[in-house]
mmCIF file of C-alpha atoms in Angstrom:
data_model
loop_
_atom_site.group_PDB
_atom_site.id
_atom_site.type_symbol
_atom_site.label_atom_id
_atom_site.label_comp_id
_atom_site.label_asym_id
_atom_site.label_seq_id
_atom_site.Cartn_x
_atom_site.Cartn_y
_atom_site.Cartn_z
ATOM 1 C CA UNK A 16 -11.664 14.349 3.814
ATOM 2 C CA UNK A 17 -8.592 11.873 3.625
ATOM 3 C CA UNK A 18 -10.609 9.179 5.242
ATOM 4 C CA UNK A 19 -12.980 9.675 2.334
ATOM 5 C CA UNK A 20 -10.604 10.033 -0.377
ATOM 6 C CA UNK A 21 -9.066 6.783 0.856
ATOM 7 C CA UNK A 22 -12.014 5.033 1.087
ATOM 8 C CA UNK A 23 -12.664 5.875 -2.439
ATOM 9 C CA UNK A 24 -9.192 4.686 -3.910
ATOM 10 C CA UNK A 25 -9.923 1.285 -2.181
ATOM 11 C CA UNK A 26 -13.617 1.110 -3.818
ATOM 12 C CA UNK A 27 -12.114 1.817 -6.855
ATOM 13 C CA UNK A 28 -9.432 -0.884 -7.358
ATOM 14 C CA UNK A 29 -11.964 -3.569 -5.611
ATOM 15 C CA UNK A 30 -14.244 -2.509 -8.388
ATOM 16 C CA UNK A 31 -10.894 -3.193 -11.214
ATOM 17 C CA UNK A 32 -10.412 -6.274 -9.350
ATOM 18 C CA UNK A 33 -14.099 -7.852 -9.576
ATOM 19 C CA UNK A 34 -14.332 -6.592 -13.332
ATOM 20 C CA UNK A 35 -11.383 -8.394 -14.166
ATOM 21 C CA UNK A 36 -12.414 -11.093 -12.664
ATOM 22 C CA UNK A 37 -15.834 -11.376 -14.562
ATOM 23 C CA UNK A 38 -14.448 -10.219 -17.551
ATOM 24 C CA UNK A 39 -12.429 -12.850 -17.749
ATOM 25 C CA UNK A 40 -8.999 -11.314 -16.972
ATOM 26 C CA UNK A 41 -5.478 -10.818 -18.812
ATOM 27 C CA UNK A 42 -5.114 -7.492 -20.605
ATOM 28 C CA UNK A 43 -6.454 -7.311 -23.864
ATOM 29 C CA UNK A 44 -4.738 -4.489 -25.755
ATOM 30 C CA UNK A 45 -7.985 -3.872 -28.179
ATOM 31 C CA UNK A 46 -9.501 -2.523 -24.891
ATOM 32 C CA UNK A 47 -6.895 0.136 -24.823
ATOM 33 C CA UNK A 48 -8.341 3.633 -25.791
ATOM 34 C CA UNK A 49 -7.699 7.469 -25.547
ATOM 35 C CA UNK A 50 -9.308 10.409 -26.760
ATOM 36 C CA UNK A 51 -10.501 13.272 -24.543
ATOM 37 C CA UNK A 52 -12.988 16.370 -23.429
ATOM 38 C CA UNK A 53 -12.844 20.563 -23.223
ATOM 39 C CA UNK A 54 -14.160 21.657 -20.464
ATOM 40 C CA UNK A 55 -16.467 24.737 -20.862
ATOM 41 C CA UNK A 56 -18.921 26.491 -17.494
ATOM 42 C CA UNK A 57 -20.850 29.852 -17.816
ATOM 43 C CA UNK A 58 -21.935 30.502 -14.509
ATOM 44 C CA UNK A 59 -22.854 33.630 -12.048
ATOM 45 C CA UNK A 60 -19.610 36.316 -14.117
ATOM 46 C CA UNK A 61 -17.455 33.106 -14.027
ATOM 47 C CA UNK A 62 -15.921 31.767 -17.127
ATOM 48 C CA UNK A 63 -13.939 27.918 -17.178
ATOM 49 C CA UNK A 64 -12.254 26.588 -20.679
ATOM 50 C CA UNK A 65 -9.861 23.236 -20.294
ATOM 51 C CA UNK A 66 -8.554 20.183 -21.814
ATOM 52 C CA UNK A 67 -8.232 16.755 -20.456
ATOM 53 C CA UNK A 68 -6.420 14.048 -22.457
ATOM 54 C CA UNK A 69 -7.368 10.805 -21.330
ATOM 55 C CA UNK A 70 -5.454 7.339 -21.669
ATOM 56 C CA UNK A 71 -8.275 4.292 -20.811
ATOM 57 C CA UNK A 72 -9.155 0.667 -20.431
ATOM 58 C CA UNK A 73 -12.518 -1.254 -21.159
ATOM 59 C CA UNK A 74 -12.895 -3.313 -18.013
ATOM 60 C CA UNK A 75 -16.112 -4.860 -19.319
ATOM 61 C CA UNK A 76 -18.819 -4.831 -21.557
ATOM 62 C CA UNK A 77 -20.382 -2.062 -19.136
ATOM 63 C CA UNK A 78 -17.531 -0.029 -17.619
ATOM 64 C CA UNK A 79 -14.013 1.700 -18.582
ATOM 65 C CA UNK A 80 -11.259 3.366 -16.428
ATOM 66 C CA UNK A 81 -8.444 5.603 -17.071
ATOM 67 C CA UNK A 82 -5.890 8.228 -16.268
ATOM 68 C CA UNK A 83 -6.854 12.036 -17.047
ATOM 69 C CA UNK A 84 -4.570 14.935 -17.424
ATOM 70 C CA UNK A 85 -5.604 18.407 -16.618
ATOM 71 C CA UNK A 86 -5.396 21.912 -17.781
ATOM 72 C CA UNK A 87 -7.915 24.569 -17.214
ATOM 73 C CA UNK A 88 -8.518 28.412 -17.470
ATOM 74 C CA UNK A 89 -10.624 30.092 -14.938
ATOM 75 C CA UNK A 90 -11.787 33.719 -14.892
ATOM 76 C CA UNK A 91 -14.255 35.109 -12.309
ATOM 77 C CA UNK A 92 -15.049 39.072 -12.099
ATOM 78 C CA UNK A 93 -17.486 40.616 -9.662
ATOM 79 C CA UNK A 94 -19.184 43.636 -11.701
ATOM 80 C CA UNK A 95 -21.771 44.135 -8.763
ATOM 81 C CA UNK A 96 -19.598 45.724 -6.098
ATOM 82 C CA UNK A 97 -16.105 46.043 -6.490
ATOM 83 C CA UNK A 98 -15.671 45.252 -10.293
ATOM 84 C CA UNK A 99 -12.364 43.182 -9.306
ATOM 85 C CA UNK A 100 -10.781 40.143 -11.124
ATOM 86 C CA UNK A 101 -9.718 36.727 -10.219
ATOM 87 C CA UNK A 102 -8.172 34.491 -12.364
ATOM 88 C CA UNK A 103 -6.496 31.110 -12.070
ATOM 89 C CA UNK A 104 -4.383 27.954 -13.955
ATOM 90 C CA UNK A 105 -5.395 24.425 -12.976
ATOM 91 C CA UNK A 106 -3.063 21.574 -13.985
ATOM 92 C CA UNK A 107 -3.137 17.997 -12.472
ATOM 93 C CA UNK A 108 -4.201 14.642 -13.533
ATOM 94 C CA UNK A 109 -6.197 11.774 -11.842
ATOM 95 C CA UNK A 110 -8.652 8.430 -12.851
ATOM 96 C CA UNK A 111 -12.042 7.985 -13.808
ATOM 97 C CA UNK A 112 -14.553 5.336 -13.726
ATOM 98 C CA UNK A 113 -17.835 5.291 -16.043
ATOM 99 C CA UNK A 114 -20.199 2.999 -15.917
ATOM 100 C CA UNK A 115 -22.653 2.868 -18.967
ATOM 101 C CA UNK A 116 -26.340 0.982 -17.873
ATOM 102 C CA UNK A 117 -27.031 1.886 -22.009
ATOM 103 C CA UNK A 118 -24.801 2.512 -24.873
ATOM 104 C CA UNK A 119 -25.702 5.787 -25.156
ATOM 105 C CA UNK A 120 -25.821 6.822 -21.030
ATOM 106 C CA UNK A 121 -23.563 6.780 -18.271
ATOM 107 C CA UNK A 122 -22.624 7.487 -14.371
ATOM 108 C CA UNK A 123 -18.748 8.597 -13.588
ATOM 109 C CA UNK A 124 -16.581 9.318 -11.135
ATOM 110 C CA UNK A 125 -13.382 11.194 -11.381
ATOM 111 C CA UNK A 126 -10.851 11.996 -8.616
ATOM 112 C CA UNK A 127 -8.444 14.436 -9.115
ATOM 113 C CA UNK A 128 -5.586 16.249 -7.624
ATOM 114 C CA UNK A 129 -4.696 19.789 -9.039
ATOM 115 C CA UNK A 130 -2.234 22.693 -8.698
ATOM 116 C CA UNK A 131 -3.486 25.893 -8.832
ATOM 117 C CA UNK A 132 -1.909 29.417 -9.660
ATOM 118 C CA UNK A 133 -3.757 32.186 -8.874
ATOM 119 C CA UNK A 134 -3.974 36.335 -9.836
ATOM 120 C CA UNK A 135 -6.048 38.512 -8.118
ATOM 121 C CA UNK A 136 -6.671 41.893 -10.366
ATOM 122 C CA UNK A 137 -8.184 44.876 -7.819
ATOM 123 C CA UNK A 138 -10.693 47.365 -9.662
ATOM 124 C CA UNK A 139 -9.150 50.436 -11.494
ATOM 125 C CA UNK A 140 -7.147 52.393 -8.524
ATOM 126 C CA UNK A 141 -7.582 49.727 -6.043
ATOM 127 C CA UNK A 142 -3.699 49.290 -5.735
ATOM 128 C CA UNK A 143 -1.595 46.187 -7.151
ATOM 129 C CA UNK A 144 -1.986 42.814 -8.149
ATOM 130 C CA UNK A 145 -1.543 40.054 -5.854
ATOM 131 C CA UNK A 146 -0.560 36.008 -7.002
ATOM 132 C CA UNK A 147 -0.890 32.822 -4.986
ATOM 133 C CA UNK A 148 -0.341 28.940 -5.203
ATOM 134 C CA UNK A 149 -2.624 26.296 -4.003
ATOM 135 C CA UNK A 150 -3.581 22.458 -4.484
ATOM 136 C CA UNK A 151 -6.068 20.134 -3.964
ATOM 137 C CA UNK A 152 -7.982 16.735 -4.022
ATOM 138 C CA UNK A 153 -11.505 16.647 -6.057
ATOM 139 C CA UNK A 154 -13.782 14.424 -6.715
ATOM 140 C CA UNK A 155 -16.015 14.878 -9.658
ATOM 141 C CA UNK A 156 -19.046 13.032 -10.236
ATOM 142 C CA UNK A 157 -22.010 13.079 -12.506
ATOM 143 C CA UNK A 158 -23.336 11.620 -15.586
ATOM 144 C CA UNK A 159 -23.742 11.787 -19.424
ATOM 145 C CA UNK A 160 -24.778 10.575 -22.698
ATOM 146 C CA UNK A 161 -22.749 8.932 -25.749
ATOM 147 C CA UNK A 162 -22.857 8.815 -29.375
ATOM 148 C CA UNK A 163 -23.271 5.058 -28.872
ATOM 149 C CA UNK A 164 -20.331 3.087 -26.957
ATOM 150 C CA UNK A 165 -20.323 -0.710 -28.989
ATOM 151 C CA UNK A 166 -18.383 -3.462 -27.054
ATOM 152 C CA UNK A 167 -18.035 -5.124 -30.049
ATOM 153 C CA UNK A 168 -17.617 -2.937 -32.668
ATOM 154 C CA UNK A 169 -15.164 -0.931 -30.523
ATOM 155 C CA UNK A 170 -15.150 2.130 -32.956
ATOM 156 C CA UNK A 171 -14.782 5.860 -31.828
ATOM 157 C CA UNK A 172 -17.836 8.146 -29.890
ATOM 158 C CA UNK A 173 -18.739 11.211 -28.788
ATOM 159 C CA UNK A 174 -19.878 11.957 -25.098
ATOM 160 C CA UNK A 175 -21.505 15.091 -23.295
ATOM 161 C CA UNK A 176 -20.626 15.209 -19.702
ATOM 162 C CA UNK A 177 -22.129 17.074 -17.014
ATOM 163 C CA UNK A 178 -19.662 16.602 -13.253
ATOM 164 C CA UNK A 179 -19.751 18.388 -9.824
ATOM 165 C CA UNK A 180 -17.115 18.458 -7.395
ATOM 166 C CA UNK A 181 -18.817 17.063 -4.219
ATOM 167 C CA UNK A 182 -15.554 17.416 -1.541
ATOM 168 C CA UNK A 183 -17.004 20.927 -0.368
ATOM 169 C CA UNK A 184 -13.541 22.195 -0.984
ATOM 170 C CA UNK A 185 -12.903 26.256 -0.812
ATOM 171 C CA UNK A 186 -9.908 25.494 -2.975
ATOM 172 C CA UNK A 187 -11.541 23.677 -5.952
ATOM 173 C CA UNK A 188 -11.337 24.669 -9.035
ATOM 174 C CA UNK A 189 -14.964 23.785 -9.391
ATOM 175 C CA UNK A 190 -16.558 26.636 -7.334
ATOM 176 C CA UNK A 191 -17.804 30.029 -7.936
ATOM 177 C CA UNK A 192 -16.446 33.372 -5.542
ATOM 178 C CA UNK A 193 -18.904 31.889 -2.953
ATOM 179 C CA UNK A 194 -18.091 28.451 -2.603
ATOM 180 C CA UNK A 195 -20.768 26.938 -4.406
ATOM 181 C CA UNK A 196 -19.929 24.062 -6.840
ATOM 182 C CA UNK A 197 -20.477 25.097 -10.553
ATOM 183 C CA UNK A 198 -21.913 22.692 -13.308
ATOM 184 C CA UNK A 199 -18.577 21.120 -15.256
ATOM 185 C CA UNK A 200 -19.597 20.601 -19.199
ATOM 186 C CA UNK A 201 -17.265 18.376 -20.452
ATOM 187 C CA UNK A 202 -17.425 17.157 -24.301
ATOM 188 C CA UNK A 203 -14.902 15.050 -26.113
ATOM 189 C CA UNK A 204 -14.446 11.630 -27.226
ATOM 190 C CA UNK A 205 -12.819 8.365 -27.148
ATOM 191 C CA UNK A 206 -10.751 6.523 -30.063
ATOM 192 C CA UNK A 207 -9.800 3.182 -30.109
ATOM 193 C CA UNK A 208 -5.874 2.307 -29.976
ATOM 194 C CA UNK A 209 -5.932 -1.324 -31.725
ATOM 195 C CA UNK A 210 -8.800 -2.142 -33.667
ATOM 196 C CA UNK A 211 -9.739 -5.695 -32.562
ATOM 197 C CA UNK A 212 -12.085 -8.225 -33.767
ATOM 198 C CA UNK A 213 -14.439 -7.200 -30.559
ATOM 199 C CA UNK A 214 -14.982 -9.207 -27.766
ATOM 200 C CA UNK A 215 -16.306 -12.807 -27.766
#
């Protein structure tokens, strides 16, 4: 898991690297961008509701990266046998990459690492409430579609965002009471910093 995460890291900043270099280079501060998503799964009696504020940077014509922060709300309860609760606080941060083939589509990857705070509610009469801590590294990827991202006219949009967390973890946030990773909706979108005159 560390050799992959690693691997990853050094992907992404070779990827910085060569889109710097083809864009170009030197930082353009019309490029600079933030904005964010809610977060918002429905899946098998579990309920997710976060926030991720976002601080980004158009590489290119066809990519952007950034720096995420996290907060997110998870509630699971098991009405078919025991009728017992589990709920949990995710906070962390991480970057993203999204690549956009079309204005209006793209691919991203996220990687993550989150705290997590945990209460576990027994049924009625099942005795007392128990809390735990955890962390962990995720890795989020997936794909979604844009109001219409504009190199040039660099104004705001809107994106839908569909992500799974692919490390297999038994600590992610992103998985139901079994394990199984559950379909992150994310929704937000991005707002230029500087309005520039686009690029040329």
């Amino acid at each position: 898991m560390k050799k992959s995460i690693l691997v990853t890291i050094l992907s992404f900043c070779s990827f910085l690297t060569f889109a710097q270099d083809e864009e170009g280079g030197g930082f353009k501060k019309e490029n600079l961008f933030t904005g964010g998503s809610v977060s918002l799964s429905f899946f098998d009696n579990a309920f997710l509701v976060g926030g991720n504020p976002v601080l980004g940077y158009s590489l290119t014509r066809w990519a952007d990266a950034g720096i995420v922060i996290n907060y997110t709300y998870t509630s699971y309860r098991d009405y078919y046998y025991f009728d017992d609760k589990l709920r949990q606080s995710i906070y962390g941060g991480g970057g993203f990459l999204r690549i956009f083939p079309v204005k209006f589509l793209f691919a991203q990857g996220q990687l993550e690492y989150n705290w997590i705070r945990l209460k576990y509610i027994p049924p009625p009469g099942g005795g007392l409430s128990e809390k735990a801590k955890a962390s962990t590294t995720s890795l989020l990827v997936g794909g979604g579609y844009t109001t219409g991202r504009d190199p040039d006219a660099k104004g705001p949009f809107g994106y839908l965002a569909i992500l799974f967390d692919i490390t297999n973890n038994s600590n992610s946030p992103y998985t139901d009471n079994y394990g199984r990773s559950v379909p992150i909706i994310r929704a937000g979108i991005n707002i230029p910093l500087f309005q520039g005159g686009g690029r040329r």
